[in-house]
Short mmCIF file of N, CA, C and O in Angstrom, two decimals:
data_model
loop_
_atom_site.label_atom_id
_atom_site.label_comp_id
_atom_site.label_asym_id
_atom_site.label_seq_id
_atom_site.Cartn_x
_atom_site.Cartn_y
_atom_site.Cartn_z
N VAL K 691 0.85 -1.22 0.06
CA VAL K 691 0.04 0.01 -0.02
C VAL K 691 0.87 1.21 0.04
O VAL K 691 1.81 1.32 0.81
N GLN K 692 0.61 2.16 -0.86
CA GLN K 692 1.37 3.36 -1.04
C GLN K 692 0.42 4.60 -0.77
O GLN K 692 -0.66 4.56 -1.20
N LEU K 693 0.98 5.60 -0.11
CA LEU K 693 0.19 6.80 0.14
C LEU K 693 0.97 8.03 -0.47
O LEU K 693 2.14 8.13 -0.28
N GLN K 694 0.12 8.87 -1.09
CA GLN K 694 0.75 10.03 -1.70
C GLN K 694 -0.04 11.32 -1.25
O GLN K 694 -1.19 11.42 -1.42
N ALA K 695 0.65 12.11 -0.37
CA ALA K 695 0.05 13.19 0.18
C ALA K 695 0.42 14.51 -0.55
O ALA K 695 1.51 14.60 -1.14
N SER K 696 -0.43 15.47 -0.46
CA SER K 696 -0.16 16.88 -1.19
C SER K 696 -0.92 17.80 -0.35
O SER K 696 -1.86 17.66 0.42
N GLY K 697 -0.68 19.17 -0.64
CA GLY K 697 -1.49 20.25 -0.22
C GLY K 697 -0.83 21.13 0.88
O GLY K 697 -1.41 22.11 1.24
N GLY K 698 0.21 20.74 1.31
CA GLY K 698 0.94 21.54 2.37
C GLY K 698 1.48 22.84 1.77
O GLY K 698 1.37 23.08 0.54
N GLY K 699 1.97 23.69 2.74
CA GLY K 699 2.54 25.00 2.24
C GLY K 699 2.63 25.97 3.32
O GLY K 699 2.52 25.55 4.59
N LEU K 700 2.79 27.18 2.92
CA LEU K 700 3.13 28.35 3.87
C LEU K 700 1.92 29.15 3.83
O LEU K 700 1.41 29.55 2.76
N VAL K 701 1.33 29.50 4.99
CA VAL K 701 0.12 30.20 5.08
C VAL K 701 0.21 31.08 6.29
O VAL K 701 0.81 30.74 7.28
N GLN K 702 -0.50 32.35 6.18
CA GLN K 702 -0.51 33.22 7.41
C GLN K 702 -1.64 32.72 8.34
O GLN K 702 -2.53 31.95 8.02
N ALA K 703 -1.39 33.13 9.65
CA ALA K 703 -2.35 32.69 10.68
C ALA K 703 -3.74 33.21 10.30
O ALA K 703 -3.86 34.32 9.82
N GLY K 704 -4.67 32.36 10.56
CA GLY K 704 -6.08 32.66 10.18
C GLY K 704 -6.39 32.09 8.72
O GLY K 704 -7.61 32.07 8.47
N GLY K 705 -5.46 31.68 7.98
CA GLY K 705 -5.65 31.18 6.63
C GLY K 705 -6.16 29.74 6.70
O GLY K 705 -6.37 29.09 7.79
N SER K 706 -6.30 29.14 5.47
CA SER K 706 -6.69 27.78 5.35
C SER K 706 -5.83 27.06 4.43
O SER K 706 -5.15 27.53 3.51
N LEU K 707 -5.77 25.67 4.54
CA LEU K 707 -5.04 24.76 3.66
C LEU K 707 -6.01 23.49 3.62
O LEU K 707 -6.69 23.19 4.58
N ARG K 708 -5.79 22.76 2.55
CA ARG K 708 -6.51 21.47 2.41
C ARG K 708 -5.43 20.49 1.99
O ARG K 708 -4.79 20.63 0.98
N LEU K 709 -5.35 19.47 2.84
CA LEU K 709 -4.46 18.42 2.54
C LEU K 709 -5.18 17.29 1.90
O LEU K 709 -6.28 16.96 2.29
N SER K 710 -4.55 16.56 0.87
CA SER K 710 -5.08 15.35 0.29
C SER K 710 -4.11 14.23 0.34
O SER K 710 -2.96 14.40 0.44
N CYS K 711 -4.65 13.07 0.33
CA CYS K 711 -3.82 11.82 0.39
C CYS K 711 -4.63 10.74 -0.28
O CYS K 711 -5.77 10.45 0.03
N ALA K 712 -3.95 10.12 -1.23
CA ALA K 712 -4.60 8.98 -1.97
C ALA K 712 -3.79 7.67 -1.68
O ALA K 712 -2.55 7.70 -1.76
N ALA K 713 -4.53 6.68 -1.44
CA ALA K 713 -3.95 5.30 -1.27
C ALA K 713 -4.03 4.58 -2.59
O ALA K 713 -4.99 4.58 -3.25
N SER K 714 -2.97 3.68 -2.84
CA SER K 714 -2.93 2.83 -4.00
C SER K 714 -2.24 1.51 -3.64
O SER K 714 -1.60 1.48 -2.59
N GLY K 715 -2.37 0.52 -4.48
CA GLY K 715 -1.77 -0.74 -4.29
C GLY K 715 -2.78 -1.73 -3.76
O GLY K 715 -3.97 -1.64 -4.09
N SER K 716 -2.21 -2.76 -2.97
CA SER K 716 -3.17 -3.84 -2.50
C SER K 716 -3.93 -3.29 -1.34
O SER K 716 -3.53 -3.71 -0.09
N ILE K 717 -4.89 -2.48 -1.51
CA ILE K 717 -5.58 -1.83 -0.45
C ILE K 717 -6.43 -2.71 0.36
O ILE K 717 -6.50 -2.62 1.57
N GLY K 718 -7.16 -3.55 -0.32
CA GLY K 718 -8.18 -4.44 0.29
C GLY K 718 -9.38 -3.57 0.94
O GLY K 718 -9.79 -2.66 0.27
N SER K 719 -9.64 -3.85 2.29
CA SER K 719 -10.74 -3.03 2.85
C SER K 719 -10.02 -1.87 3.87
O SER K 719 -9.27 -2.28 4.70
N ILE K 720 -10.27 -0.76 3.50
CA ILE K 720 -9.86 0.34 4.46
C ILE K 720 -10.66 0.50 5.73
O ILE K 720 -11.93 0.56 5.62
N LEU K 721 -10.16 0.34 6.85
CA LEU K 721 -10.83 0.45 8.09
C LEU K 721 -10.91 1.92 8.64
O LEU K 721 -11.86 2.43 9.11
N VAL K 722 -9.63 2.48 8.59
CA VAL K 722 -9.49 3.83 9.16
C VAL K 722 -8.56 4.69 8.30
O VAL K 722 -7.60 4.20 7.77
N MET K 723 -8.89 5.93 8.19
CA MET K 723 -7.99 6.93 7.53
C MET K 723 -7.75 8.09 8.58
O MET K 723 -8.66 8.43 9.22
N ALA K 724 -6.52 8.56 8.61
CA ALA K 724 -6.16 9.53 9.67
C ALA K 724 -5.13 10.40 9.13
O ALA K 724 -4.44 10.18 8.19
N TRP K 725 -5.02 11.56 9.94
CA TRP K 725 -3.88 12.52 9.66
C TRP K 725 -3.17 12.62 11.02
O TRP K 725 -3.83 12.78 12.08
N HIS K 726 -1.80 12.60 11.11
CA HIS K 726 -1.10 12.75 12.25
C HIS K 726 -0.15 13.95 11.84
O HIS K 726 -0.06 14.31 10.71
N ARG K 727 0.42 14.48 12.87
CA ARG K 727 1.48 15.56 12.60
C ARG K 727 2.63 15.47 13.59
O ARG K 727 2.39 14.89 14.69
N GLN K 728 3.59 16.02 13.20
CA GLN K 728 4.98 16.03 14.06
C GLN K 728 5.56 17.38 13.87
O GLN K 728 6.06 17.78 12.88
N ALA K 729 5.65 18.12 15.00
CA ALA K 729 6.26 19.43 15.05
C ALA K 729 7.77 19.21 15.43
O ALA K 729 8.09 18.19 16.07
N PRO K 730 8.62 20.09 15.16
CA PRO K 730 10.08 19.94 15.50
C PRO K 730 10.22 19.73 16.99
O PRO K 730 9.65 20.47 17.78
N GLY K 731 10.93 18.73 17.40
CA GLY K 731 11.35 18.40 18.77
C GLY K 731 10.13 17.74 19.50
O GLY K 731 10.25 17.60 20.69
N LYS K 732 9.08 17.46 18.82
CA LYS K 732 7.87 16.87 19.52
C LYS K 732 7.53 15.46 18.92
O LYS K 732 8.05 15.08 17.78
N GLN K 733 6.80 14.74 19.62
CA GLN K 733 6.38 13.42 19.08
C GLN K 733 5.26 13.57 18.11
O GLN K 733 4.44 14.62 18.15
N ARG K 734 5.11 12.59 17.26
CA ARG K 734 3.98 12.54 16.30
C ARG K 734 2.63 12.41 17.10
O ARG K 734 2.66 11.57 18.09
N GLU K 735 1.63 13.10 16.68
CA GLU K 735 0.38 13.04 17.40
C GLU K 735 -0.74 12.95 16.35
O GLU K 735 -0.66 13.45 15.18
N LEU K 736 -1.83 12.33 16.84
CA LEU K 736 -2.95 12.13 16.00
C LEU K 736 -3.82 13.47 15.96
O LEU K 736 -4.02 14.02 17.02
N VAL K 737 -4.12 13.88 14.73
CA VAL K 737 -4.86 15.16 14.52
C VAL K 737 -6.37 14.74 14.30
O VAL K 737 -7.16 15.38 14.93
N ALA K 738 -6.58 13.93 13.42
CA ALA K 738 -7.97 13.53 13.02
C ALA K 738 -7.98 12.13 12.45
O ALA K 738 -7.10 11.73 11.74
N ARG K 739 -9.11 11.42 12.70
CA ARG K 739 -9.27 10.10 12.15
C ARG K 739 -10.83 9.94 11.71
O ARG K 739 -11.71 10.53 12.33
N ILE K 740 -11.00 9.02 10.76
CA ILE K 740 -12.30 8.80 10.23
C ILE K 740 -12.29 7.24 9.91
O ILE K 740 -11.59 6.74 9.38
N THR K 741 -13.43 6.59 10.49
CA THR K 741 -13.62 5.18 10.17
C THR K 741 -14.25 4.94 8.95
O THR K 741 -14.93 5.88 8.30
N SER K 742 -14.26 3.69 8.52
CA SER K 742 -15.08 3.31 7.28
C SER K 742 -16.56 3.54 7.40
O SER K 742 -17.27 3.81 6.49
N GLY K 743 -17.04 3.65 8.77
CA GLY K 743 -18.42 3.92 8.94
C GLY K 743 -18.68 5.46 9.06
O GLY K 743 -19.87 5.81 9.26
N GLY K 744 -17.66 6.26 8.91
CA GLY K 744 -17.84 7.75 8.98
C GLY K 744 -17.70 8.41 10.45
O GLY K 744 -17.98 9.64 10.46
N ASN K 745 -17.44 7.54 11.30
CA ASN K 745 -17.20 8.15 12.64
C ASN K 745 -15.87 8.99 12.63
O ASN K 745 -14.82 8.45 12.18
N THR K 746 -15.79 10.14 13.26
CA THR K 746 -14.71 11.01 13.29
C THR K 746 -14.30 11.30 14.63
O THR K 746 -14.97 11.31 15.71
N ASN K 747 -12.91 11.53 14.82
CA ASN K 747 -12.32 11.96 16.15
C ASN K 747 -11.29 12.98 15.74
O ASN K 747 -10.58 12.90 14.81
N TYR K 748 -11.27 14.00 16.69
CA TYR K 748 -10.27 15.14 16.48
C TYR K 748 -9.54 15.41 17.76
O TYR K 748 -9.99 15.18 18.88
N LYS K 749 -8.25 15.83 17.50
CA LYS K 749 -7.57 16.36 18.68
C LYS K 749 -8.33 17.59 19.20
O LYS K 749 -8.79 18.38 18.39
N ASP K 750 -8.28 17.71 20.43
CA ASP K 750 -8.96 18.84 20.98
C ASP K 750 -8.71 20.13 20.50
O ASP K 750 -9.63 21.04 20.18
N SER K 751 -7.48 20.47 20.15
CA SER K 751 -6.98 21.75 19.81
C SER K 751 -7.42 22.18 18.35
O SER K 751 -7.37 23.31 17.98
N VAL K 752 -7.90 21.08 17.58
CA VAL K 752 -8.30 21.40 16.25
C VAL K 752 -9.72 21.33 16.01
O VAL K 752 -10.29 21.64 14.85
N LYS K 753 -10.45 20.91 17.08
CA LYS K 753 -11.94 20.75 16.90
C LYS K 753 -12.50 22.08 16.53
O LYS K 753 -12.27 23.13 17.07
N GLY K 754 -13.52 22.14 15.50
CA GLY K 754 -14.16 23.23 15.01
C GLY K 754 -13.31 24.03 14.01
O GLY K 754 -13.79 24.95 13.39
N ARG K 755 -12.04 23.62 13.73
CA ARG K 755 -11.20 24.36 12.80
C ARG K 755 -10.89 23.37 11.66
O ARG K 755 -10.78 23.83 10.53
N PHE K 756 -10.67 22.16 11.93
CA PHE K 756 -10.24 21.12 10.95
C PHE K 756 -11.38 20.14 10.72
O PHE K 756 -12.15 19.86 11.65
N THR K 757 -11.49 19.65 9.47
CA THR K 757 -12.46 18.63 9.18
C THR K 757 -11.84 17.65 8.19
O THR K 757 -11.27 17.91 7.29
N ILE K 758 -12.07 16.36 8.64
CA ILE K 758 -11.52 15.27 7.93
C ILE K 758 -12.58 14.60 6.98
O ILE K 758 -13.79 14.57 7.58
N SER K 759 -12.35 14.21 5.88
CA SER K 759 -13.40 13.58 5.04
C SER K 759 -12.61 12.67 3.98
O SER K 759 -11.30 12.58 3.99
N THR K 760 -13.48 11.75 3.38
CA THR K 760 -12.98 10.69 2.52
C THR K 760 -13.61 10.79 1.24
O THR K 760 -14.75 11.21 1.13
N ASP K 761 -13.03 10.23 0.27
CA ASP K 761 -13.70 9.84 -1.00
C ASP K 761 -13.43 8.44 -1.29
O ASP K 761 -12.25 8.05 -1.74
N ASN K 762 -14.34 7.55 -0.99
CA ASN K 762 -14.08 6.11 -1.01
C ASN K 762 -13.82 5.56 -2.41
O ASN K 762 -13.07 4.76 -2.57
N ALA K 763 -14.44 6.30 -3.37
CA ALA K 763 -14.12 5.85 -4.79
C ALA K 763 -12.74 6.19 -5.15
O ALA K 763 -12.18 5.41 -6.09
N LYS K 764 -12.06 7.03 -4.60
CA LYS K 764 -10.59 7.40 -4.87
C LYS K 764 -9.71 6.86 -3.83
O LYS K 764 -8.55 7.15 -3.95
N ASN K 765 -10.24 6.19 -2.78
CA ASN K 765 -9.34 5.78 -1.66
C ASN K 765 -8.55 7.04 -1.13
O ASN K 765 -7.38 6.80 -0.98
N ALA K 766 -9.15 8.22 -0.96
CA ALA K 766 -8.52 9.29 -0.57
C ALA K 766 -9.04 9.91 0.74
O ALA K 766 -10.33 9.67 0.99
N VAL K 767 -8.25 10.57 1.41
CA VAL K 767 -8.60 11.29 2.65
C VAL K 767 -8.13 12.68 2.52
O VAL K 767 -7.08 12.95 1.93
N TYR K 768 -8.94 13.65 3.18
CA TYR K 768 -8.70 14.98 3.09
C TYR K 768 -8.70 15.57 4.47
O TYR K 768 -9.40 15.12 5.38
N LEU K 769 -7.92 16.70 4.58
CA LEU K 769 -8.03 17.43 5.85
C LEU K 769 -8.21 18.90 5.59
O LEU K 769 -7.23 19.48 4.97
N GLN K 770 -9.34 19.46 5.78
CA GLN K 770 -9.61 20.85 5.56
C GLN K 770 -9.27 21.63 6.81
O GLN K 770 -9.68 21.18 7.87
N MET K 771 -8.25 22.44 6.72
CA MET K 771 -7.75 23.15 7.91
C MET K 771 -8.02 24.68 7.80
O MET K 771 -7.53 25.30 6.89
N ASN K 772 -8.89 25.18 8.69
CA ASN K 772 -9.29 26.61 8.69
C ASN K 772 -8.81 27.24 9.94
O ASN K 772 -8.45 26.58 10.95
N ILE K 773 -8.74 28.64 9.99
CA ILE K 773 -8.29 29.31 11.13
C ILE K 773 -7.04 28.90 11.60
O ILE K 773 -6.75 28.48 12.77
N LEU K 774 -6.01 28.63 10.73
CA LEU K 774 -4.72 28.04 11.18
C LEU K 774 -4.00 28.95 12.05
O LEU K 774 -4.10 30.11 12.00
N LYS K 775 -3.24 28.35 12.97
CA LYS K 775 -2.51 29.00 14.04
C LYS K 775 -1.08 28.63 13.89
O LYS K 775 -0.75 27.43 13.32
N PRO K 776 -0.18 29.40 14.38
CA PRO K 776 1.36 28.99 14.27
C PRO K 776 1.60 27.71 15.00
O PRO K 776 2.40 26.87 14.49
N GLU K 777 0.88 27.34 16.01
CA GLU K 777 1.12 26.04 16.70
C GLU K 777 0.63 24.87 15.80
O GLU K 777 0.84 23.67 16.24
N ASP K 778 -0.01 25.04 14.63
CA ASP K 778 -0.33 23.95 13.80
C ASP K 778 0.77 23.60 12.91
O ASP K 778 0.67 22.69 12.08
N THR K 779 1.84 24.45 12.88
CA THR K 779 3.02 24.18 12.03
C THR K 779 3.62 22.78 12.43
O THR K 779 3.94 22.47 13.58
N ALA K 780 3.76 21.98 11.35
CA ALA K 780 4.25 20.59 11.52
C ALA K 780 4.33 19.95 10.21
O ALA K 780 3.85 20.47 9.19
N VAL K 781 4.95 18.67 10.22
CA VAL K 781 4.85 17.82 9.04
C VAL K 781 3.58 16.93 9.30
O VAL K 781 3.51 16.35 10.34
N TYR K 782 2.73 16.93 8.31
CA TYR K 782 1.50 16.18 8.44
C TYR K 782 1.63 14.90 7.64
O TYR K 782 2.07 14.90 6.46
N TYR K 783 1.25 13.85 8.23
CA TYR K 783 1.31 12.51 7.70
C TYR K 783 -0.12 11.86 7.57
O TYR K 783 -0.87 11.83 8.62
N CYS K 784 -0.47 11.38 6.44
CA CYS K 784 -1.59 10.63 6.27
C CYS K 784 -1.39 9.15 6.72
O CYS K 784 -0.25 8.67 6.57
N ASN K 785 -2.34 8.46 7.17
CA ASN K 785 -2.27 7.10 7.65
C ASN K 785 -3.47 6.31 7.33
O ASN K 785 -4.55 6.82 7.31
N VAL K 786 -3.25 5.14 6.82
CA VAL K 786 -4.30 4.21 6.47
C VAL K 786 -4.21 2.92 7.18
O VAL K 786 -3.04 2.37 7.23
N GLU K 787 -5.16 2.47 7.74
CA GLU K 787 -5.29 1.14 8.33
C GLU K 787 -6.32 0.30 7.64
O GLU K 787 -7.43 0.83 7.24
N GLY K 788 -6.04 -0.89 7.37
CA GLY K 788 -6.95 -1.74 6.58
C GLY K 788 -6.65 -3.22 6.71
O GLY K 788 -5.73 -3.66 7.40
N LYS K 789 -7.26 -4.02 5.98
CA LYS K 789 -7.16 -5.46 5.90
C LYS K 789 -7.08 -5.88 4.34
O LYS K 789 -7.99 -5.55 3.62
N SER K 790 -5.98 -6.54 4.02
CA SER K 790 -5.86 -7.06 2.63
C SER K 790 -5.77 -8.66 2.69
O SER K 790 -5.79 -9.19 3.85
N TYR K 791 -5.42 -9.15 1.58
CA TYR K 791 -5.28 -10.60 1.57
C TYR K 791 -4.14 -11.08 2.48
O TYR K 791 -4.01 -12.24 2.97
N SER K 792 -3.19 -10.22 2.81
CA SER K 792 -1.99 -10.61 3.54
C SER K 792 -2.22 -10.21 5.05
O SER K 792 -1.23 -10.39 5.88
N GLY K 793 -3.40 -9.74 5.43
CA GLY K 793 -3.68 -9.42 6.73
C GLY K 793 -3.88 -7.99 7.06
O GLY K 793 -3.93 -7.07 6.18
N TYR K 794 -3.75 -7.52 8.26
CA TYR K 794 -4.04 -6.17 8.79
C TYR K 794 -2.83 -5.37 8.40
O TYR K 794 -1.63 -5.90 8.45
N TYR K 795 -2.92 -4.09 8.10
CA TYR K 795 -1.84 -3.20 7.72
C TYR K 795 -2.07 -1.79 8.25
O TYR K 795 -3.25 -1.40 8.45
N SER K 796 -0.98 -1.07 8.50
CA SER K 796 -1.02 0.30 8.79
C SER K 796 0.10 1.01 8.13
O SER K 796 1.28 0.60 8.26
N ARG K 797 -0.24 2.04 7.30
CA ARG K 797 0.68 2.67 6.42
C ARG K 797 0.68 4.20 6.76
O ARG K 797 -0.32 4.77 6.88
N PHE K 798 1.94 4.77 6.63
CA PHE K 798 1.96 6.22 6.69
C PHE K 798 2.53 6.81 5.40
O PHE K 798 3.43 6.13 4.78
N GLY K 799 1.98 7.91 5.00
CA GLY K 799 2.53 8.63 3.76
C GLY K 799 3.86 9.31 4.16
O GLY K 799 4.34 9.30 5.30
N GLN K 800 4.40 9.98 3.13
CA GLN K 800 5.81 10.62 3.28
C GLN K 800 5.72 11.90 4.03
O GLN K 800 6.79 12.35 4.46
N GLY K 801 4.57 12.47 4.28
CA GLY K 801 4.52 13.75 5.06
C GLY K 801 4.52 14.94 4.13
O GLY K 801 5.25 15.00 3.12
N THR K 802 3.84 15.94 4.54
CA THR K 802 3.79 17.13 3.88
C THR K 802 3.83 18.40 4.91
O THR K 802 3.16 18.23 5.88
N GLN K 803 4.69 19.29 4.58
CA GLN K 803 4.99 20.35 5.50
C GLN K 803 3.91 21.40 5.53
O GLN K 803 3.50 21.91 4.45
N VAL K 804 3.42 21.88 6.65
CA VAL K 804 2.53 22.97 6.84
C VAL K 804 3.17 23.94 7.74
O VAL K 804 3.66 23.66 8.95
N THR K 805 3.34 25.13 7.28
CA THR K 805 3.96 26.16 8.01
C THR K 805 3.01 27.34 8.10
O THR K 805 2.50 27.78 7.17
N VAL K 806 2.72 27.80 9.45
CA VAL K 806 1.76 28.91 9.64
C VAL K 806 2.50 30.03 10.31
O VAL K 806 3.17 29.86 11.33
N SER K 807 2.62 31.16 9.61
CA SER K 807 3.41 32.36 10.07
C SER K 807 2.35 33.24 10.81
O SER K 807 1.19 33.40 10.60
N SER K 808 2.93 33.83 11.88
CA SER K 808 2.22 34.63 12.73
C SER K 808 2.12 36.16 12.19
O SER K 808 2.79 36.52 11.20
#
């Protein structure tokens, strides 16, 4: 399973960005799609996740500002980020969990940089 993420960039505080990530390869059945992020000197953390049933979870600090969504036909996951803050600056990684013929898997994409200037 391969993941290709895009959409990062430099934006001023209060601005918006939309991240995209598409999965390809031996995907099988996708169970969960998510976005994680890692800021310099900090551990990677979960930002938002969405299950195959459409249930969503968000990190408290992004609730009301970020929205995760999927396009099942494209095996894609998106993260709409509004009212961005400097503390949102990080490398964002998409993550897919699923089951294929070879069993359960969890994959991370290559990461896309999001920088929010004050």
